[in-house]
XYZ file of C-alpha atoms in Angstrom:
296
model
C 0.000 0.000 0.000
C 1.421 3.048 -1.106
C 1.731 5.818 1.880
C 2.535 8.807 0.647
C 3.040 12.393 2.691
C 0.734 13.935 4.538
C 1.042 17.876 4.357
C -0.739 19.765 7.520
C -1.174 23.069 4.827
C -3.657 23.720 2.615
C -2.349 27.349 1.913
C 0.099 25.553 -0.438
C -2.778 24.131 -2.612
C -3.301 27.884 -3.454
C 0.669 28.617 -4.005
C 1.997 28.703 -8.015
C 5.807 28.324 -6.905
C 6.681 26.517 -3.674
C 10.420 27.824 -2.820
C 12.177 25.932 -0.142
C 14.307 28.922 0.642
C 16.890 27.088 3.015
C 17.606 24.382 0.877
C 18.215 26.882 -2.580
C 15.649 24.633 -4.311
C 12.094 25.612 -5.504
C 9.054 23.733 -7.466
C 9.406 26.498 -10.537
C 13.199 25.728 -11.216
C 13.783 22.408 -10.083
C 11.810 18.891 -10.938
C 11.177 17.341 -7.691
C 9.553 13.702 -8.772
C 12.472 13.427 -11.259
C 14.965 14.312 -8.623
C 13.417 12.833 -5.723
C 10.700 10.595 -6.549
C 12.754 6.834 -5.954
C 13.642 8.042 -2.344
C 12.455 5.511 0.416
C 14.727 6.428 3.256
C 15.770 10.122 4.469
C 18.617 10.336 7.120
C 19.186 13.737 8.819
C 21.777 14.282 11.130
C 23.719 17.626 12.737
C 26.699 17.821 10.680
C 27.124 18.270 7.137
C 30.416 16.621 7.075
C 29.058 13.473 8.686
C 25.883 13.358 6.325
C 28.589 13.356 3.616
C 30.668 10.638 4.996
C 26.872 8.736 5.416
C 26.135 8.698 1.798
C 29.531 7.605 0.984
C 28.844 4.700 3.285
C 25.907 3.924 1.518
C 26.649 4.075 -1.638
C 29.605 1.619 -1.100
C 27.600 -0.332 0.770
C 24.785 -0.486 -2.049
C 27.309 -1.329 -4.684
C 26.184 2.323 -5.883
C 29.448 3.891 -6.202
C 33.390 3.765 -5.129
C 34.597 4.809 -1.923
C 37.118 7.755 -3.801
C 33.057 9.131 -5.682
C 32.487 12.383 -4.782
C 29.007 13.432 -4.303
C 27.785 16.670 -4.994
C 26.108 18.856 -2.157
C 22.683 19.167 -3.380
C 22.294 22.647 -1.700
C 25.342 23.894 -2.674
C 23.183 27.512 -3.430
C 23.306 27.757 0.346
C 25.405 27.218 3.302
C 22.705 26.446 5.792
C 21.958 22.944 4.944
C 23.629 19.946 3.176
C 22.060 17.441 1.115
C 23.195 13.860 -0.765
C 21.865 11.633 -2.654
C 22.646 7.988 -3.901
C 19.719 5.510 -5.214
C 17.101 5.914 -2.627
C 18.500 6.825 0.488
C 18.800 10.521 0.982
C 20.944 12.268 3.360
C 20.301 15.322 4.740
C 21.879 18.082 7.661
C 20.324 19.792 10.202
C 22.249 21.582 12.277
C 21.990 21.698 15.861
C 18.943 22.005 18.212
C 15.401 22.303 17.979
C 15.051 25.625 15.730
C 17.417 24.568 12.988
C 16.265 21.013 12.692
C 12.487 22.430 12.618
C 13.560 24.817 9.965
C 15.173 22.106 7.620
C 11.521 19.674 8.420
C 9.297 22.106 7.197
C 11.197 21.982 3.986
C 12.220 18.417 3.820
C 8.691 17.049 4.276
C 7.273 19.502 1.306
C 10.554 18.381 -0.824
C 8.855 14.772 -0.612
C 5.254 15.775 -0.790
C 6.176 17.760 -3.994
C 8.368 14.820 -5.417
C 5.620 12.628 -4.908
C 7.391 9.828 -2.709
C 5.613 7.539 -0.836
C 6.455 4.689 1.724
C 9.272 7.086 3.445
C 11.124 5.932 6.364
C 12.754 8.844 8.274
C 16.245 8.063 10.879
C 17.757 10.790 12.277
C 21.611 10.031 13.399
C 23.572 11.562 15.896
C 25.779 11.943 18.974
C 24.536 12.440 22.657
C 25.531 12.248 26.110
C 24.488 8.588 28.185
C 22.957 8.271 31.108
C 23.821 4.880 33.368
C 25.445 3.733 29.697
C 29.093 2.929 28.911
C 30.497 5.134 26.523
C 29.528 4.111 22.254
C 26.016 2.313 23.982
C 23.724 3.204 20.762
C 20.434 4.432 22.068
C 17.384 3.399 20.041
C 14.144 6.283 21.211
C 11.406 4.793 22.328
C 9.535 8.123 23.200
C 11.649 11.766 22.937
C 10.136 13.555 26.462
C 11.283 16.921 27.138
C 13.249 18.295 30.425
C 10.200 17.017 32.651
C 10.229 13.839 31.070
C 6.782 14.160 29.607
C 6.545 12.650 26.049
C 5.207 15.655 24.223
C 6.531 18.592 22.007
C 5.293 22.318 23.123
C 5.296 25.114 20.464
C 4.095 28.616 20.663
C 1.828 29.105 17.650
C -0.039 32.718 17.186
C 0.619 33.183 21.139
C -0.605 29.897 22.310
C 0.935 26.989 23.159
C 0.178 23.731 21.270
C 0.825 20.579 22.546
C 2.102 17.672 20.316
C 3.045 14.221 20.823
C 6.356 12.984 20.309
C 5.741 9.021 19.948
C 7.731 7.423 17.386
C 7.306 4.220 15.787
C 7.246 1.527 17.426
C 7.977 -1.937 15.012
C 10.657 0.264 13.341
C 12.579 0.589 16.808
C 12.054 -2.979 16.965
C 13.304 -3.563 13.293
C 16.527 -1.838 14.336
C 17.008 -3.463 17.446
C 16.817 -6.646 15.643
C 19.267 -5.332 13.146
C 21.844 -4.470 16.221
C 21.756 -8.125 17.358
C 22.077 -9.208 13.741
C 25.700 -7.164 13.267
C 26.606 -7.682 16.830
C 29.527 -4.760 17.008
C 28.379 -2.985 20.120
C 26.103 -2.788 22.923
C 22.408 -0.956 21.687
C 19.206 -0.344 23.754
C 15.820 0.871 23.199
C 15.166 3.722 25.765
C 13.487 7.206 26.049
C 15.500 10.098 25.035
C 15.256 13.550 26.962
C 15.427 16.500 24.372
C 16.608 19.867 25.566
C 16.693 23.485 24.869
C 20.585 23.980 25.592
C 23.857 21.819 25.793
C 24.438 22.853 29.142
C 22.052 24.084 31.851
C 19.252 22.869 30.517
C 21.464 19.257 30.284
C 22.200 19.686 33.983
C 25.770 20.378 33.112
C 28.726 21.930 35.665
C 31.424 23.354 33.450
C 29.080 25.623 31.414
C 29.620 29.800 32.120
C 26.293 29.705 34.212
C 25.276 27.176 36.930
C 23.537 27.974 39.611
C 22.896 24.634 41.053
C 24.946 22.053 42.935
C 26.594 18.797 41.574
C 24.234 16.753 44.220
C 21.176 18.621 42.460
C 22.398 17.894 39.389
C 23.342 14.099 40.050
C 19.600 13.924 41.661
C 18.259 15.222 38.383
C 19.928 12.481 36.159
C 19.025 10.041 38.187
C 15.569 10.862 38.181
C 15.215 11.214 34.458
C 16.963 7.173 34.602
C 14.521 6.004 36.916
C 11.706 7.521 34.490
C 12.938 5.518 31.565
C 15.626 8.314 30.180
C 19.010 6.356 28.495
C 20.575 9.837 26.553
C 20.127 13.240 26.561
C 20.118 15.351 23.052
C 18.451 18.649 21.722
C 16.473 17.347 18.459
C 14.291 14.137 18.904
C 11.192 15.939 20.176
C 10.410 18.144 17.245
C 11.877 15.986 14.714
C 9.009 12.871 16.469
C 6.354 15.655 16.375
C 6.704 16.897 13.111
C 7.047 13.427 11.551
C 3.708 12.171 13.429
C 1.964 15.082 11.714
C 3.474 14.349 8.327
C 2.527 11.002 8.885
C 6.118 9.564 8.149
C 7.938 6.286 9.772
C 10.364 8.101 12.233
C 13.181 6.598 14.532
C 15.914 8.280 16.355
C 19.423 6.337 16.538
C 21.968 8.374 19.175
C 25.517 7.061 19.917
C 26.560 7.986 23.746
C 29.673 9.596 23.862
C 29.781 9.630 27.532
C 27.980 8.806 30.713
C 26.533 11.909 31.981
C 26.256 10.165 35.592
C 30.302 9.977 35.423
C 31.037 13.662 34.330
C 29.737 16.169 31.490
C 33.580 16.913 29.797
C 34.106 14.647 26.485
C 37.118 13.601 27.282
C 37.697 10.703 24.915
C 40.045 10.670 21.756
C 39.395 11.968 18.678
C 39.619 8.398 16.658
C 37.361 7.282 19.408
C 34.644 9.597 18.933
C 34.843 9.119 15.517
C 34.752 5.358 15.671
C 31.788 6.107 18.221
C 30.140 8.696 15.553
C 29.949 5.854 12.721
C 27.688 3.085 15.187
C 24.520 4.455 13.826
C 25.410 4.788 10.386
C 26.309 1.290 10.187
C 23.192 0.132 12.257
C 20.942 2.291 10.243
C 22.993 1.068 7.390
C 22.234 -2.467 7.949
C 19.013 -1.206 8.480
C 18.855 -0.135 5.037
C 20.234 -2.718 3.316
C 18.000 -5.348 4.779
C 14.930 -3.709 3.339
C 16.364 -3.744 0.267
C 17.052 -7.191 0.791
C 20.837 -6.670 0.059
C 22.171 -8.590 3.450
């Protein structure tokens, strides 16, 4: 059954020229079904670099392309966002926290509305800070909950706040889990995943230029968002679960743990190690990939 993208606008019905103004792309100069229309999976992730190195990945690991290929930014008309493409796995940026991720949403879910693409599957990747996890644990989301550990997304729209829910699918989280035990390379768990506003007091941190709390307060904190189900801390999941529930789009979030925030909140590990760390969920999500492709 084809599923294709549902938009929450009908102002666009009424718009001649849709320009998606942060990715340098627009409905009048640029043929969206031809250029998008075979995508099934979309993979968004904070840094352009690493979304590069993710489609490289892919496309070796598709047999679509050597690992020396370059692959042109598709948004090379702006520096905001980056955007790759190889078959039909797309691979996007989205900077960091919830305002630039939001931004690049809006446009990437009316990039595959306009291109027509149905049956999407939508994985963001990323880094994030444990909690009660060894360092590289690979956190699947069950539910993103914000800084009071309630499952929902709250937005200011026209002066009032809107409530959203930020459940994301649950047999896909499954799927991947069952894909981790299948590769077997490092410890992964299926958890809920506490999105915040800021890196550092908002995160319950000690070394940023403002804290006004204690280290006990702070350890009592963490512990408290453990007990309530919370395995990793990052500043994304909750709009990113939101907006795809609206959009009705298959969403997961995959997080590596580059530290145990129960331990300290300084990443103090080397550089080759973070970047070993950094690849985890593009190979799971990878796998992922493959499997429903049924190349493994």
């Amino acid at each position: 059954r084809e599923n294709f993208i549902q938009l929450c606008n009908p102002h666009l019905e009424k718009m001649k020229e849709d320009i998606l103004y942060h990715f340098a792309l627009g409905t009048g100069t640029h043929d969206f079904p031809a250029l998008f229309g075979d995508v099934k999976f979309v993979c968004v992730g904070g840094s352009p670099s690493r979304m590069k190195a993710f489609i490289a990945y892919m496309a070796e690991e598709l047999g679509l392309g050597s690992p020396a290929r370059d692959h042109p930014n598709i948004c090379a008309g702006t520096d905001r966002y980056a955007m790759y493409k190889v078959g039909p796995v797309l691979s996007v940026s989205h900077g960091m926290g919830i305002p630039s991720i939001s931004i690049m949403l809006h446009e990437l879910i009316k990039l595959l509305y306009h291109a027509k693409c149905s049956n999407i599957t939508i994985i963001r990747i990323g880094t994030s800070g444990g909690i009660g996890l060894e360092p590289g644990s690979v956190v699947i989301t069950r539910q993103s909950v914000d800084a009071t550990f309630k499952p929902q997304f709250e937005q200011v729209v026209l002066g009032k706040t809107v409530v959203r829910s930020t459940n994301l699918d649950e047999e896909l989280a499954k799927e991947l889990m069952q894909c981790s035990k299948e590769i077997n390379q490092f410890n992964t768990v299926i958890g809920n995943t506490m999105c915040t506003l800021d890196f550092y007091e908002g995160q319950g941190r000690l070394d940023g230029a403002i804290c006004l709390y204690s280290e006990e307060e702070k350890l009592r904190y963490l512990k408290e968002a453990y007990d309530s189900g919370v395995r990793n801390i990052e500043m994304e999941s909750s709009v990113f679960a939101a907006m795809c529930n609206l959009s009705g789009v298959k969403a997961a979030v995959v997080c590596v743990t580059l530290l145990n925030r129960l331990e300290g909140d300084q990443i103090s590990s080397s550089h080759d190690v973070l970047v070993e760390y950094q690849q985890r969920p593009q190979k799971l999500v990878g796998y992922f990939i493959k499997k429903s492709l049924g190349k493994v």
